[in-house]
XYZ file of C-alpha atoms in Angstrom:
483
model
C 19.563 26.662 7.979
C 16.538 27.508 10.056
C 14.098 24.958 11.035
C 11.304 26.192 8.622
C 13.233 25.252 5.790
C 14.817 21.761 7.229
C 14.761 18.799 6.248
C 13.025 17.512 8.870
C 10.473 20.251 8.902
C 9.521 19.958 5.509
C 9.528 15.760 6.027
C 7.502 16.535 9.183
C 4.756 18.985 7.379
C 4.530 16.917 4.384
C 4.114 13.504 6.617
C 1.289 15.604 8.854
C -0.655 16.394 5.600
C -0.095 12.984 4.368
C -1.366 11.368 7.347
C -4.642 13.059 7.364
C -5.180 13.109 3.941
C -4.907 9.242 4.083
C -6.648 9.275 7.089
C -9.965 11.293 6.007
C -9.540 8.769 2.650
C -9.287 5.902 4.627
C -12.407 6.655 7.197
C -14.621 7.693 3.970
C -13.475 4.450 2.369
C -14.249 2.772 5.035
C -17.590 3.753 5.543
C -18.400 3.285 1.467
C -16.916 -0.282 1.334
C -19.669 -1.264 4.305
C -22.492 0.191 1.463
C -21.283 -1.256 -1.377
C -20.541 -4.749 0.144
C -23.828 -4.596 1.520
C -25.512 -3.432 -1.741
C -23.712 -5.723 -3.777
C -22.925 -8.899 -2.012
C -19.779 -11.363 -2.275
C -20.539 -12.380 -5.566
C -20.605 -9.236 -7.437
C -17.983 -7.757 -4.793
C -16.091 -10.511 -6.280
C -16.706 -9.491 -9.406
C -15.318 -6.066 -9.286
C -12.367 -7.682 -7.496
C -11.366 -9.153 -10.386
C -11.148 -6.042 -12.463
C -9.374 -4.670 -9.359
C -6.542 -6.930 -9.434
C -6.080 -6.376 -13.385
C -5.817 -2.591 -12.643
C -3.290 -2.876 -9.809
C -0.912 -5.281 -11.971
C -0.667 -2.677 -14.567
C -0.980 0.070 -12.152
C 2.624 -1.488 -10.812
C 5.092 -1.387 -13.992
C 2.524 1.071 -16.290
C 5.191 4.067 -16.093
C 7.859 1.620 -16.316
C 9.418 2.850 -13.475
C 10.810 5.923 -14.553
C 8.040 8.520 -12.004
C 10.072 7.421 -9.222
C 13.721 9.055 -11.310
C 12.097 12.455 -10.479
C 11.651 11.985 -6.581
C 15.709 11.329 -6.470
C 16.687 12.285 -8.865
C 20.061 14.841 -7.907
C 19.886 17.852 -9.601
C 16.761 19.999 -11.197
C 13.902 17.493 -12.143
C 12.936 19.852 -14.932
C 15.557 18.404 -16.883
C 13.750 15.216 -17.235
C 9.983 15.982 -16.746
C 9.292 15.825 -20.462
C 10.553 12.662 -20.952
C 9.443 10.840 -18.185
C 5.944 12.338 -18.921
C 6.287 11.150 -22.783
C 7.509 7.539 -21.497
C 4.748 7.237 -18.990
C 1.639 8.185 -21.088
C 3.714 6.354 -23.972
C 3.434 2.914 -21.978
C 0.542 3.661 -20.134
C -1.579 3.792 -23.916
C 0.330 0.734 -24.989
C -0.829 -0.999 -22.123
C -4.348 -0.730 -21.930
C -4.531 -2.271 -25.435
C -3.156 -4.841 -24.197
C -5.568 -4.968 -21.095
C -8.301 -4.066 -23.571
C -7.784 -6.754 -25.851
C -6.766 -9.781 -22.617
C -9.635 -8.905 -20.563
C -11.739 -11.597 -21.727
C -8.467 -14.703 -20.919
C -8.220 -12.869 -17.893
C -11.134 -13.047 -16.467
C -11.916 -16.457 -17.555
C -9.379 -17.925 -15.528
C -10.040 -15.748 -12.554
C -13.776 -18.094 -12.664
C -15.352 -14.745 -13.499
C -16.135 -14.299 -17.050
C -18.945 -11.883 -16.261
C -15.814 -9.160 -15.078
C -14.603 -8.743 -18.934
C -16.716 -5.214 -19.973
C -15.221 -4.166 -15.865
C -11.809 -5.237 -16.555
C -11.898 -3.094 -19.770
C -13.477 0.131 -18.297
C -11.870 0.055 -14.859
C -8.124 0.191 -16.700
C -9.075 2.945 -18.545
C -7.201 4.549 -15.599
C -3.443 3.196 -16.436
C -3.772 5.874 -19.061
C -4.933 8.392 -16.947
C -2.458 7.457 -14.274
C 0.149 7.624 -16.625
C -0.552 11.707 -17.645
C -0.257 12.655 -14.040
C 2.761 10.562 -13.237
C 4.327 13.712 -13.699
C 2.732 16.243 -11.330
C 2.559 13.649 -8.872
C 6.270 12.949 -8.438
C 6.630 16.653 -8.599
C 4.750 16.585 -5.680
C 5.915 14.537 -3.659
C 9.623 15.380 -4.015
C 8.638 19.209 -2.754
C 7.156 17.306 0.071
C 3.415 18.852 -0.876
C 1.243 16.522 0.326
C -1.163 19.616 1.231
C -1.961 20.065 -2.344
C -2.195 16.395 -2.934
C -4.546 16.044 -0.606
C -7.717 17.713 -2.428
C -7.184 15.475 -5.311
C -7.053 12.719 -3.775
C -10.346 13.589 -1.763
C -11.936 14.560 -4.919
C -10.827 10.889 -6.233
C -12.194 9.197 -3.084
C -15.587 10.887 -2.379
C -16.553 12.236 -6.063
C -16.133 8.396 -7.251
C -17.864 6.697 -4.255
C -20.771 8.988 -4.583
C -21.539 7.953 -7.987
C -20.664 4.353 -7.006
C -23.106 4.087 -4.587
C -25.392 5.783 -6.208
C -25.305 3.013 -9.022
C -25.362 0.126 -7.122
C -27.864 1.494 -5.355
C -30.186 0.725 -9.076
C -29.057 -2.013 -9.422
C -26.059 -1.457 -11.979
C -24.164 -4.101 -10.068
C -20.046 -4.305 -10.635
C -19.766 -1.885 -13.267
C -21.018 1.060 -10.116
C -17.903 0.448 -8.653
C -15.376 0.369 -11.972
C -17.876 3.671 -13.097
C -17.218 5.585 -9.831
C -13.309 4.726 -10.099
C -12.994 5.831 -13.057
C -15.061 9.456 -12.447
C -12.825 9.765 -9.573
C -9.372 9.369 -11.221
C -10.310 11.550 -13.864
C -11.123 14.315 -11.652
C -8.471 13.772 -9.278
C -5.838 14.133 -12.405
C -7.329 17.459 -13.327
C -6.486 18.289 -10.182
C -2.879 17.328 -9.873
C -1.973 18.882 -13.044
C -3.309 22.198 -11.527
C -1.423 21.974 -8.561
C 1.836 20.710 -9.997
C 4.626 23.348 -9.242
C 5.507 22.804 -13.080
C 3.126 22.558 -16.282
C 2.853 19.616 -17.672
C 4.980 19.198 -20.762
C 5.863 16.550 -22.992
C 9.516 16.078 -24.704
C 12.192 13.195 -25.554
C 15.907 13.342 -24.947
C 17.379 9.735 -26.477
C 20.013 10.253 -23.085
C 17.954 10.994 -20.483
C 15.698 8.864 -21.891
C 18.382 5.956 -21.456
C 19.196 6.707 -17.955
C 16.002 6.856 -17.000
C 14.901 3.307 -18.334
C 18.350 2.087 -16.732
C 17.018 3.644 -13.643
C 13.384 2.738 -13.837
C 12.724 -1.206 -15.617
C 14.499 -3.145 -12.765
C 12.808 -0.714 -10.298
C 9.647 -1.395 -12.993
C 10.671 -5.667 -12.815
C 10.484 -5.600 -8.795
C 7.396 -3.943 -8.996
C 5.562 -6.233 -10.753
C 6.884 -9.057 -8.850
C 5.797 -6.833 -5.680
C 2.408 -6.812 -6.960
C 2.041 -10.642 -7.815
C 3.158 -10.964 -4.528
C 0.802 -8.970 -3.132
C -1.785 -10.780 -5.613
C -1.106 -13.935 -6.287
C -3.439 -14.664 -3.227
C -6.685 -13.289 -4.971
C -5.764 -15.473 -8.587
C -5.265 -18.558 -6.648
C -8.491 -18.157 -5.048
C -10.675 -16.406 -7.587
C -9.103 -19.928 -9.905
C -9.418 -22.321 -7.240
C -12.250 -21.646 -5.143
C -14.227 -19.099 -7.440
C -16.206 -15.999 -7.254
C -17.985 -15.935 -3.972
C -15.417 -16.999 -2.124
C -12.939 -14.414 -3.842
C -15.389 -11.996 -2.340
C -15.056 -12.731 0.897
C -11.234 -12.929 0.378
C -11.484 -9.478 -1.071
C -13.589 -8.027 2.068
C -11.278 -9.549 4.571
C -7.806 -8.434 2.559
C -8.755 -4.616 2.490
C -9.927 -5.094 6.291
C -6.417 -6.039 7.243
C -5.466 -3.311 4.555
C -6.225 -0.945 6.300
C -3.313 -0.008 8.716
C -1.022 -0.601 5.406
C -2.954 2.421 3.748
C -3.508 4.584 6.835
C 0.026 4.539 8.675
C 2.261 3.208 6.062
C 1.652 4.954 2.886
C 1.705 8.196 4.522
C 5.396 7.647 5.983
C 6.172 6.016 2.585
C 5.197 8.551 0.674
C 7.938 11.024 2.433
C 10.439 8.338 3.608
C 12.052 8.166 -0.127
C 12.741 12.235 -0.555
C 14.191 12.229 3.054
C 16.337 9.136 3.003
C 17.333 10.448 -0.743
C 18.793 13.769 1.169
C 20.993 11.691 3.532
C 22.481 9.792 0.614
C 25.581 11.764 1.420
C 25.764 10.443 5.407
C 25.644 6.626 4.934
C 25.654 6.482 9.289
C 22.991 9.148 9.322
C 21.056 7.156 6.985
C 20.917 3.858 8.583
C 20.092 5.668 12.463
C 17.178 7.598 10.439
C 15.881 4.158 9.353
C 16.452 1.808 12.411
C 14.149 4.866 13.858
C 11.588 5.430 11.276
C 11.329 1.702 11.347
C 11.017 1.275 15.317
C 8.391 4.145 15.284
C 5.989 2.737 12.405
C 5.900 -0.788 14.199
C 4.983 0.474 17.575
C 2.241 2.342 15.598
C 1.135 -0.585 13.102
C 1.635 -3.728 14.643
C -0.987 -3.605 17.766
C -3.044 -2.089 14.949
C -2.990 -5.174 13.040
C -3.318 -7.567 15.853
C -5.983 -6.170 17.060
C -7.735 -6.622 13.818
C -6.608 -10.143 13.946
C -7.692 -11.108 16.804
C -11.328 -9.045 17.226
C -11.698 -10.260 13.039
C -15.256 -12.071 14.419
C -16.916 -9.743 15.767
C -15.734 -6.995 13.574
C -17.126 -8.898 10.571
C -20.419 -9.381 11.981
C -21.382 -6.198 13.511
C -20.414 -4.021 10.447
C -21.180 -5.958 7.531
C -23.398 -8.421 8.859
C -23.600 -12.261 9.409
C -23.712 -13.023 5.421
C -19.961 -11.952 5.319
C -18.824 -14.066 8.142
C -16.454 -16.439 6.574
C -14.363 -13.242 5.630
C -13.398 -12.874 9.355
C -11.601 -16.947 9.314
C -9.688 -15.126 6.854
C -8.869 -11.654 8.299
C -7.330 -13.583 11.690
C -4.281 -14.389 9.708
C -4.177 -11.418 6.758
C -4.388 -8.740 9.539
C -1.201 -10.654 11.125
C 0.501 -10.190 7.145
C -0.077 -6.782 7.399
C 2.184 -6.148 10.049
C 4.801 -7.783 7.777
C 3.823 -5.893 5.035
C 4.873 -2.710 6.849
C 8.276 -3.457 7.844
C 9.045 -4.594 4.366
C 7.554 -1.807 2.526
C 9.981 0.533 4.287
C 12.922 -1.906 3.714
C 12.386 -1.924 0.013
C 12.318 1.787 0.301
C 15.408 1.865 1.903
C 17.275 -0.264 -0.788
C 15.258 1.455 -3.834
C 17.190 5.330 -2.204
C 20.616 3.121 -2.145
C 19.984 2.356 -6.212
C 20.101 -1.598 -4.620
C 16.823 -2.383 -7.022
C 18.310 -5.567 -8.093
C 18.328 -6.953 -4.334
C 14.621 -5.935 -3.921
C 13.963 -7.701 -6.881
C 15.480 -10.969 -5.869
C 13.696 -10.964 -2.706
C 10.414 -10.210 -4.036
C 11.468 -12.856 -6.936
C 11.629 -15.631 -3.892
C 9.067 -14.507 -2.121
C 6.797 -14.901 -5.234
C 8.386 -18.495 -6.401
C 7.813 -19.719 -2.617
C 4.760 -18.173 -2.424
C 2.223 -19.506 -4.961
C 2.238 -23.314 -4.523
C 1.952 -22.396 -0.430
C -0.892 -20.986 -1.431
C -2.705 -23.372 -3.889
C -2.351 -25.881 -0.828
C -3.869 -23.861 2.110
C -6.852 -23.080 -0.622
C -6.924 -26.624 -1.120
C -6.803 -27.857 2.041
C -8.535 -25.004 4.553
C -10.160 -22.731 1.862
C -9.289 -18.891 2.540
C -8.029 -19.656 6.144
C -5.539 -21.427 4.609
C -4.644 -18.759 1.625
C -3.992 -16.329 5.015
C -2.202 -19.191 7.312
C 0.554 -19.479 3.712
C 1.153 -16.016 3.380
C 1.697 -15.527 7.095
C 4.370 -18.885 7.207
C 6.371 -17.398 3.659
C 6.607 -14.152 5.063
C 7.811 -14.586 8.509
C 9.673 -18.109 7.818
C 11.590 -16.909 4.188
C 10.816 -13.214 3.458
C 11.920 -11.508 6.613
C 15.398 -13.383 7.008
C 15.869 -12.279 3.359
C 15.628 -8.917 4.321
C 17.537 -9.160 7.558
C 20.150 -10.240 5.482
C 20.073 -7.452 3.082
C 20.473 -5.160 5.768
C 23.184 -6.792 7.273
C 25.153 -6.345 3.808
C 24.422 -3.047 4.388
C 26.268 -2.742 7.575
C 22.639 -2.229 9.705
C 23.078 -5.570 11.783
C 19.629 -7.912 12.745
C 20.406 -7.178 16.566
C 19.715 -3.335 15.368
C 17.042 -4.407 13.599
C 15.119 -6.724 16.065
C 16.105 -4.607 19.258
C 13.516 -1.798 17.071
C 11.071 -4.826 16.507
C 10.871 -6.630 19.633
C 8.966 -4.329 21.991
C 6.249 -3.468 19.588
C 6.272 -6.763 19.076
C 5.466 -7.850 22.379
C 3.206 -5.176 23.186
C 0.937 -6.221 19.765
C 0.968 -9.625 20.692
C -0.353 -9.000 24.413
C -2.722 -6.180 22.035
C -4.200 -9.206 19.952
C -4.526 -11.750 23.132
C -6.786 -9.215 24.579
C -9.084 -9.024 21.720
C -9.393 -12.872 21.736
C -9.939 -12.865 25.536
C -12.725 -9.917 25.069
C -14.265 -11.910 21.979
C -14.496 -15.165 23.941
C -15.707 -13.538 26.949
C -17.875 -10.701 25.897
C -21.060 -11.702 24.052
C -22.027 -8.578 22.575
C -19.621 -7.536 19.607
C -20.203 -3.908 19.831
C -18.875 -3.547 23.545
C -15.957 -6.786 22.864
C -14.878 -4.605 20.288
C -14.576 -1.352 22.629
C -12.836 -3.333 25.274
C -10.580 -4.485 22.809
C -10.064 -1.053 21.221
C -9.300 0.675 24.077
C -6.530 -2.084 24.884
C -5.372 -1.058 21.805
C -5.514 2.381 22.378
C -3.695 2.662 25.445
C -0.937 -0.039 24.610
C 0.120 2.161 21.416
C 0.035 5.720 23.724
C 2.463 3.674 26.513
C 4.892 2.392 23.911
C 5.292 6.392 22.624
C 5.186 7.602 25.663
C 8.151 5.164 26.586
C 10.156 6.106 23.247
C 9.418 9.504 22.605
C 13.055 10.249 22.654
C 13.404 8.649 19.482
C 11.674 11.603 17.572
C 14.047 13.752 19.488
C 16.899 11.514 17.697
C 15.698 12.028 14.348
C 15.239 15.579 14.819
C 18.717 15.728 15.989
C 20.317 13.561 13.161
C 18.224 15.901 10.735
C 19.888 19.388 12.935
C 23.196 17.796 12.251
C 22.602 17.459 8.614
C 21.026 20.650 7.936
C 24.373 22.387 9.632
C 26.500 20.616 7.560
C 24.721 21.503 4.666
């Protein structure tokens, strides 16, 4: 099998669209977040971050699951389209009543009861989500990320244009949930177009079985996933209210940031390419240990950096009222870097059908989590939300997975000897951006310093492992032959 048509060349093309289409969203998100939050201000930021948080938590189980069936799913995934497209729109309808009619509870006990008419706009896109679930798996399991990549631009600028636009009069909250909601609607026109199949709805009582086996513990752990990933914003939207819950908001898609740009890309092709190895189990676990090794030498000075230059970073682009965002950002930019590593372990397990394990650990992780982080709120406001979910993750979450892996025959000395030098080399990354805060008055050149640290710290560690690519172009050479 030639090259064009490998494995690894079709991982490799998809992964190159992927990473610019996230990166061209990112940069434009970027640069509308610094409007908004300076239109609107933490208190109606905060606002909208309610709504956001009921969208997500939907978002996370709408399709119950069953999108995910198509990307692995072994033989022709026209024999199931229909059904998983009737299940997903099926659910998705079902559960925006439900947001519809618990928007009000909701945002009550989020200490926002202004965010009720957002809540109920904003998820107007479960349902819209849910008729392109569909096309979008399609996608993504013929690894064509270049066709995904206009919708999702459309989605990004078409909705922040007629965000900004609106706060800009004064509409307030609603800008934001108005401009989401123009952009996913566009953006699903889109992916419908470019689906390699029409869409089509159908029901097969079998299929339909298998694919709810498949898809409601998958469904279960991602719901825990995303009160994990939440949990933070309820506790202090409830305990500390709105304002603060802005700032929260502000600092959390700061230290975001690498988790969207460099992770979601290599997520978004890891699944379809570990799914082909199924059949090597040693081939496998090498093409992890090295996808794993390259996206923390990437990430991780990434995120310290962020941590560690959080002051002036705050000040200079959003200004000084945003400040106490940046006491937060010091320690959620440092979760981040978790967050990576563990979103490609739970991709790992979800290829090996081990949902049930990912759900236990995400299970713990939530049960640990929560009171952790009604005392930091309590006791050092949002500094102490970030310090909790930095001590759960490293201290209980991490082992977890270690151990996971270890049951799956990839041993923590593997696993570490990937981790340790981009460790190190973020670590030395993140004291540098202290040492240039502390030492350089000016924010704008601190932050260069610091940046080019950065810079040249991530292009030494490649430079030092660029045999690894070779490797994985190798192990993918030695599959394709055997195929």
């Amino acid at each position: 099998m030639g090259d064009e048509d490998s494995l690894f060349g079709k991982a490799s093309r998809a992964l190159g669209w992927s990473l610019v289409n996230t990166a061209a969203a990112r940069l434009g998100t970027l640069a509308i977040g610094i409007a908004l939050a300076r239109l609107l201000g933490p208190k109606e930021f905060g606002v909208f971050a309610v709504a956001m948080v009921a969208l997500l938590a939907v978002l996370s189980f709408h399709e119950l699951g069953v999108s995910l069936a198509i990307v692995r799913w072994p033989g022709d995934p026209r024999e199931i389209a229909p059904t998983v497209a009737t299940i997903s729109v099926a659910s998705s309808v079902v559960i925006y009543a439900g947001c519809y009619l618990g928007a009000p509870a909701f945002a009550s006990a989020m200490g926002a009861p202004a965010a009720t008419g957002v809540i109920r706009l904003l998820t107007l896109s479960v349902v819209v989500s849910g008729l392109v679930a569909v096309p979008a798996a399609l996608l993504q399991r013929g690894f064509r990320q270049d066709r995904k990549m206009l919708a999702d631009q459309v989605n990004n600028w078409g909705g922040a244009v007629v965000s900004i636009a609106l706060a800009a009069t004064g509409t307030g909250a609603m800008s934001l949930a108005i401009g989401r909601l123009v952009g996913a609607t566009a953006s699903a026109l889109l992916l419908v177009k470019a689906s390699p199949e029409p869409l089509r709805f159908g029901f097969d009582v079998e299929k339909a079985r298998a694919l709810l086996r498949f898809g409601l513990p998958l469904a279960g752990s991602s719901v825990v996933v995303f009160a994990v990933a939440t949990v933070d914003q309820l506790v202090v939207g409830n305990v500390l209210g709105a304002t603060a819950l802005g700032f929260y908001v502000l600092a959390f898609n700061l230290s975001n940031w690498p988790v969207t740009m460099f992770s979601q890309p290599v997520r978004s092709v890891a699944p379809a390419a570990f799914a082909r190895l199924q059949h090597d189990p040693p081939k496998l676990r090498g093409a992890f240990l090295s996808t794993l090794g390259l996206l923390a030498g990437l990430t991780l000075p990434i995120c310290l950096l962020l941590s560690g230059a959080a002051q002036p970073l705050i000040r200079l682009v959003y200004g000084s009222q945003w400040g106490p965002a940046a006491d937060a950002l010091q320690w959620l930019a440092i979760l981040g870097g978790l967050r990576i590593m563990f979103e490609l372990m739970y991709d790992y397990f979800v290829v090996l059908a081990q949902s049930r394990a990912v759900f236990t650990i995400q299970l713990i992780w939530l049960v640990v989590l929560t009171p952790a982080l009604v005392a930091g709120a309590r006791l050092w406001g949002i500094p102490g939300v970030g310090a909790a979910h930095v001590a759960v993750a490293a201290l209980v979450v991490l082992p977890l997975y270690l151990w996971e892996l270890h049951r799956d025959e990839i041993s923590v000395t593997s696993v570490l000897a990937r981790l340790a030098p981009p460790a190190l080399v973020a670590a030395a990354v993140g004291l540098a951006a202290v040492a240039a805060h502390l030492a350089i008055p000016l924010d704008l050149i601190a932050l260069g310093v610091a940046g080019t640290v950065a810079l040249a710290a991530i292009a030494l560690f490649f430079h030092r492992t660029r045999g690894t690519l070779s490797g994985l172009r190798t192990l993918e050479g030695a599959d394709a032959g055997s195929a």
